[in-house]
Amino acid sequence: MVSSAAWAGVQAVIEEAGYEPGKPVVRDVRFDIRPGERVGLLGPNGAGKSTIMKGLLGQLPHWKGSLTAIGEPDAGVEDPDFLAYIPEQPILYERLSLWEHLALAAASLDMPEDKFREKAERLLKRFRLYDVRHHYPVKFSKGMQQKAMLSVGFLLEPRLYLVDEPFIGLDPGAVMELLDALDEERERGAAVLLTTHVLDTAERLCDRFVLIMDGRLAASGTMEDIREQTGSAADARLFDCFRKLTETLNGTNTAQTPETGGRAE
């Protein structure tokens, strides 16, 4: 399990978030993520998902909000073992090898050398990167770079994972390894917040959902909650609920058609 016996998940409270004062992109969004839970942060392009992610990471110039451990007011983003962020676009150092990227992450936690080596080798073998551990990941393919970022994130074993579009660029084998690794982290008690445009994937993977429209919370909860809040049928899929919500809020059907594979962009 995660280190603290008091660990009860995290709560995100966002009063305002944006890129300059007086022009908030996101307002009045609240949600929690419980230990071992995967929560999908969903919405069309421009809804505010990326703004929320940046705000939770402390990367916005205008932010009135908080991300705290439930029941632990002194714990937060500043703690090195609190969260790991796995971005859609890999962030890599040009002059560091893959092994050096992992070593740098481990050093941020003062991880013992023997523990670092054991975990790093296991992760590199899982994501089929062990043979290129001394190569420069900036020269990898997009998929290999994404797997490098996943390896760094899982090495840290945080309480909370923020995962942005995790499946883009990954081959089917890597997707399976990612899902297995996330399941292991859930069993450990870690919480996961992920964004994805692929709604059928989100429906299969997530325990609960946070749907954002025009910078505000449009619906949240389990699949049953989403159906009820959108006035959808008891057997409606997430894509159907999303379409109905979009039509209700905008008065027009702006969601992608089912032929697009359930992508809401």
Coordinates of C-alpha atoms in Angstrom, one line a residue:
M1 CA 0.0 0.0 0.0
V2 CA 1.0 3.6 -0.2
S3 CA 3.1 4.9 2.7
S4 CA 0.5 6.6 4.9
A5 CA -2.1 4.6 6.8
A6 CA -4.3 7.7 6.7
W7 CA -4.3 7.8 2.9
A8 CA -7.9 8.2 1.8
G9 CA -7.4 9.7 -1.7
V10 CA -7.3 13.2 -3.0
Q11 CA -9.7 16.1 -3.4
A12 CA -9.4 18.7 -6.2
V13 CA -11.2 22.0 -5.7
I14 CA -10.9 24.5 -8.5
E15 CA -12.6 27.9 -8.0
E16 CA -11.0 29.5 -11.0
A17 CA -8.2 28.5 -13.4
G18 CA -6.9 30.2 -16.5
Y19 CA -4.0 32.0 -18.1
E20 CA -4.7 35.6 -17.0
P21 CA -6.7 37.2 -14.2
G22 CA -10.2 38.0 -15.0
K23 CA -10.4 35.5 -17.9
P24 CA -10.9 32.1 -16.2
V25 CA -11.1 29.0 -18.5
V26 CA -12.4 26.7 -15.8
R27 CA -14.7 27.6 -12.9
D28 CA -16.3 25.7 -10.0
V29 CA -15.0 22.2 -10.6
R30 CA -14.7 19.8 -7.6
F31 CA -14.0 16.1 -7.6
D32 CA -12.2 13.4 -5.6
I33 CA -10.2 10.3 -6.4
R34 CA -10.2 7.5 -3.9
P35 CA -7.4 5.0 -3.3
G36 CA -7.2 2.4 -6.0
E37 CA -9.6 4.2 -8.2
R38 CA -9.3 5.3 -11.9
V39 CA -11.2 8.5 -12.7
G40 CA -11.6 9.7 -16.3
L41 CA -11.4 13.5 -16.9
L42 CA -13.4 13.8 -20.1
G43 CA -14.7 16.5 -22.4
P44 CA -14.4 18.0 -26.0
N45 CA -11.5 20.0 -27.2
G46 CA -11.4 23.3 -25.5
A47 CA -13.5 22.2 -22.5
G48 CA -10.7 22.8 -20.0
K49 CA -9.2 19.4 -19.4
S50 CA -5.6 20.5 -20.1
T51 CA -6.1 23.6 -18.0
I52 CA -7.2 21.5 -15.1
M53 CA -4.2 19.2 -15.4
K54 CA -1.8 22.2 -15.6
G55 CA -3.5 23.8 -12.6
L56 CA -3.2 20.6 -10.5
L57 CA 0.5 20.6 -11.3
G58 CA 0.9 24.2 -10.3
Q59 CA 1.7 25.4 -13.8
L60 CA -0.9 28.0 -14.4
P61 CA -0.4 31.8 -13.9
H62 CA -3.9 32.2 -12.6
W63 CA -5.1 29.5 -10.2
K64 CA -7.5 29.5 -7.4
G65 CA -7.8 26.0 -6.3
S66 CA -6.2 23.1 -4.4
L67 CA -5.2 19.5 -4.6
T68 CA -5.0 17.9 -1.2
A69 CA -4.8 14.5 0.4
I70 CA -8.1 13.8 2.1
G71 CA -7.6 13.9 5.9
E72 CA -4.0 15.0 5.5
P73 CA -4.0 18.8 5.2
D74 CA -0.2 19.1 5.3
A75 CA 0.3 16.7 2.3
G76 CA 0.2 18.1 -1.2
V77 CA 1.8 18.5 -4.6
E78 CA 5.1 19.8 -3.1
D79 CA 5.8 16.4 -1.6
P80 CA 8.1 14.4 -4.0
D81 CA 6.2 11.2 -3.5
F82 CA 2.7 12.7 -3.8
L83 CA 2.1 12.6 -7.6
A84 CA 3.6 11.6 -10.9
Y85 CA 2.7 13.3 -14.1
I86 CA 2.8 11.3 -17.4
P87 CA 2.2 13.9 -20.2
E88 CA 0.8 13.3 -23.7
Q89 CA 4.0 14.8 -25.2
P90 CA 7.1 13.3 -23.7
I91 CA 9.4 15.6 -21.8
L92 CA 13.0 14.5 -22.1
Y93 CA 16.5 15.8 -21.5
E94 CA 18.6 15.9 -24.7
R95 CA 21.9 14.9 -23.0
L96 CA 20.6 12.2 -20.6
S97 CA 20.3 8.5 -21.5
L98 CA 17.2 6.6 -20.5
W99 CA 18.9 5.1 -17.5
E100 CA 20.1 8.6 -16.4
H101 CA 16.4 9.8 -16.7
L102 CA 15.4 7.1 -14.3
A103 CA 18.4 7.7 -12.0
L104 CA 17.5 11.4 -11.8
A105 CA 13.9 10.6 -10.9
A106 CA 15.1 8.2 -8.2
A107 CA 17.4 10.8 -6.8
S108 CA 14.5 13.2 -6.3
L109 CA 13.2 10.7 -3.7
D110 CA 16.5 9.7 -2.3
M111 CA 15.7 6.1 -3.4
P112 CA 18.4 3.6 -2.2
E113 CA 20.6 2.4 -5.1
D114 CA 19.7 -1.3 -4.8
K115 CA 16.0 -0.5 -4.8
F116 CA 16.4 1.8 -7.8
R117 CA 18.2 -0.8 -9.8
E118 CA 15.7 -3.5 -9.1
K119 CA 12.7 -1.3 -10.0
A120 CA 14.3 0.3 -13.0
E121 CA 15.4 -3.0 -14.5
R122 CA 12.0 -4.5 -13.9
L123 CA 10.2 -1.5 -15.6
L124 CA 12.5 -1.4 -18.5
K125 CA 12.0 -5.1 -19.2
R126 CA 8.3 -4.7 -18.9
F127 CA 8.2 -1.9 -21.5
R128 CA 10.8 -3.6 -23.6
L129 CA 13.3 -0.8 -23.2
Y130 CA 16.1 -2.7 -21.3
D131 CA 18.3 -3.1 -24.4
V132 CA 18.3 0.7 -25.1
R133 CA 18.7 1.9 -21.5
H134 CA 21.9 3.6 -22.2
H135 CA 20.6 5.3 -25.4
Y136 CA 19.3 8.8 -25.6
P137 CA 15.4 8.8 -25.6
V138 CA 15.2 12.0 -27.5
K139 CA 16.2 9.9 -30.5
F140 CA 13.5 7.2 -29.9
S141 CA 10.3 6.9 -31.8
K142 CA 7.2 8.6 -30.3
G143 CA 6.0 5.3 -28.9
M144 CA 9.3 4.5 -27.3
Q145 CA 9.5 8.0 -25.8
Q146 CA 6.0 7.5 -24.3
K147 CA 7.2 4.2 -22.8
A148 CA 10.2 5.9 -21.4
M149 CA 7.9 8.4 -19.6
L150 CA 5.8 5.6 -18.3
S151 CA 8.9 3.9 -16.9
V152 CA 9.9 7.1 -15.1
G153 CA 6.4 7.7 -13.7
F154 CA 5.9 4.1 -12.4
L155 CA 9.4 4.2 -10.8
L156 CA 8.3 6.9 -8.4
E157 CA 5.3 4.9 -7.0
P158 CA 3.4 8.1 -6.0
R159 CA 0.0 8.3 -4.3
L160 CA -1.5 9.9 -7.4
Y161 CA -1.0 9.6 -11.1
L162 CA -2.0 12.3 -13.5
V163 CA -2.0 10.6 -16.9
D164 CA -2.7 12.7 -20.1
E165 CA -3.8 10.7 -23.1
P166 CA -1.8 7.6 -22.1
F167 CA -2.5 5.4 -25.2
I168 CA -1.4 7.7 -28.0
G169 CA 1.6 6.3 -29.8
L170 CA 1.6 3.0 -27.9
D171 CA 1.5 -0.4 -29.7
P172 CA -1.0 -3.0 -28.5
G173 CA 1.6 -4.8 -26.4
A174 CA 2.6 -1.6 -24.7
V175 CA -1.0 -0.7 -24.0
M176 CA -1.4 -4.1 -22.3
E177 CA 1.7 -3.5 -20.2
L178 CA 0.5 -0.1 -19.2
L179 CA -2.9 -1.4 -18.1
D180 CA -1.2 -4.2 -16.1
A181 CA 1.1 -1.6 -14.4
L182 CA -1.8 0.6 -13.6
D183 CA -3.7 -2.3 -12.1
E184 CA -0.7 -3.1 -9.9
E185 CA -0.6 0.5 -8.7
R186 CA -4.3 0.4 -8.0
E187 CA -3.8 -2.6 -5.8
R188 CA -1.0 -0.7 -4.0
G189 CA -3.6 2.0 -3.3
A190 CA -2.6 4.7 -5.8
A191 CA -5.2 6.9 -7.3
V192 CA -5.3 7.6 -11.0
L193 CA -6.7 10.6 -12.9
L194 CA -6.5 10.1 -16.7
T195 CA -7.7 12.0 -19.7
T196 CA -8.6 10.4 -23.0
H197 CA -10.7 11.3 -26.0
V198 CA -11.6 7.7 -26.7
L199 CA -14.8 7.3 -24.7
D200 CA -15.3 3.5 -25.1
T201 CA -11.8 3.0 -23.7
A202 CA -12.6 5.4 -20.8
E203 CA -15.8 3.5 -20.1
R204 CA -14.0 0.2 -19.9
L205 CA -11.1 1.4 -17.7
C206 CA -12.5 4.0 -15.4
D207 CA -14.4 3.6 -12.1
R208 CA -15.9 7.1 -12.2
F209 CA -15.9 10.0 -14.6
V210 CA -15.7 13.8 -14.5
L211 CA -17.2 15.4 -17.6
I212 CA -16.2 19.0 -18.4
M213 CA -18.1 21.3 -20.8
D214 CA -17.2 24.9 -21.4
G215 CA -14.9 25.0 -18.4
R216 CA -17.6 23.7 -15.9
L217 CA -18.5 20.4 -14.4
A218 CA -21.3 19.0 -16.5
A219 CA -21.7 15.5 -14.9
S220 CA -19.7 13.3 -12.6
G221 CA -19.8 9.9 -10.9
T222 CA -20.1 6.3 -11.9
M223 CA -21.6 5.1 -15.2
E224 CA -25.0 4.8 -13.5
D225 CA -24.6 8.4 -12.1
I226 CA -23.8 9.7 -15.6
R227 CA -26.8 8.0 -17.1
E228 CA -29.1 9.5 -14.5
Q229 CA -27.6 13.0 -14.7
T230 CA -27.9 13.0 -18.5
G231 CA -31.3 11.5 -18.6
S232 CA -30.0 8.5 -20.6
A233 CA -31.3 5.0 -20.8
A234 CA -30.2 2.4 -18.2
D235 CA -28.1 0.6 -20.8
A236 CA -26.7 3.8 -22.5
R237 CA -23.0 3.8 -23.3
L238 CA -20.7 6.7 -22.3
F239 CA -20.6 8.0 -25.8
D240 CA -24.4 8.1 -25.9
C241 CA -24.5 10.0 -22.6
F242 CA -21.8 12.4 -23.9
R243 CA -23.8 13.1 -27.1
K244 CA -27.0 13.7 -25.1
L245 CA -25.2 16.0 -22.7
T246 CA -23.6 18.0 -25.6
E247 CA -26.9 18.4 -27.3
T248 CA -28.6 19.5 -24.1
L249 CA -26.0 22.1 -23.3
N250 CA -25.3 23.4 -26.7
G251 CA -28.6 22.9 -28.4
T252 CA -26.8 21.2 -31.3
N253 CA -25.0 17.9 -31.9
T254 CA -21.3 18.9 -31.9
A255 CA -20.0 15.5 -30.8
Q256 CA -18.3 13.2 -33.3
T257 CA -20.5 10.6 -34.9
P258 CA -20.1 6.9 -33.8
E259 CA -18.1 6.1 -36.9
T260 CA -15.2 8.1 -35.5
G261 CA -14.7 5.4 -32.9
G262 CA -16.3 7.3 -30.0
R263 CA -13.9 10.2 -30.0
A264 CA -15.3 13.4 -28.5
E265 CA -13.0 16.1 -29.6

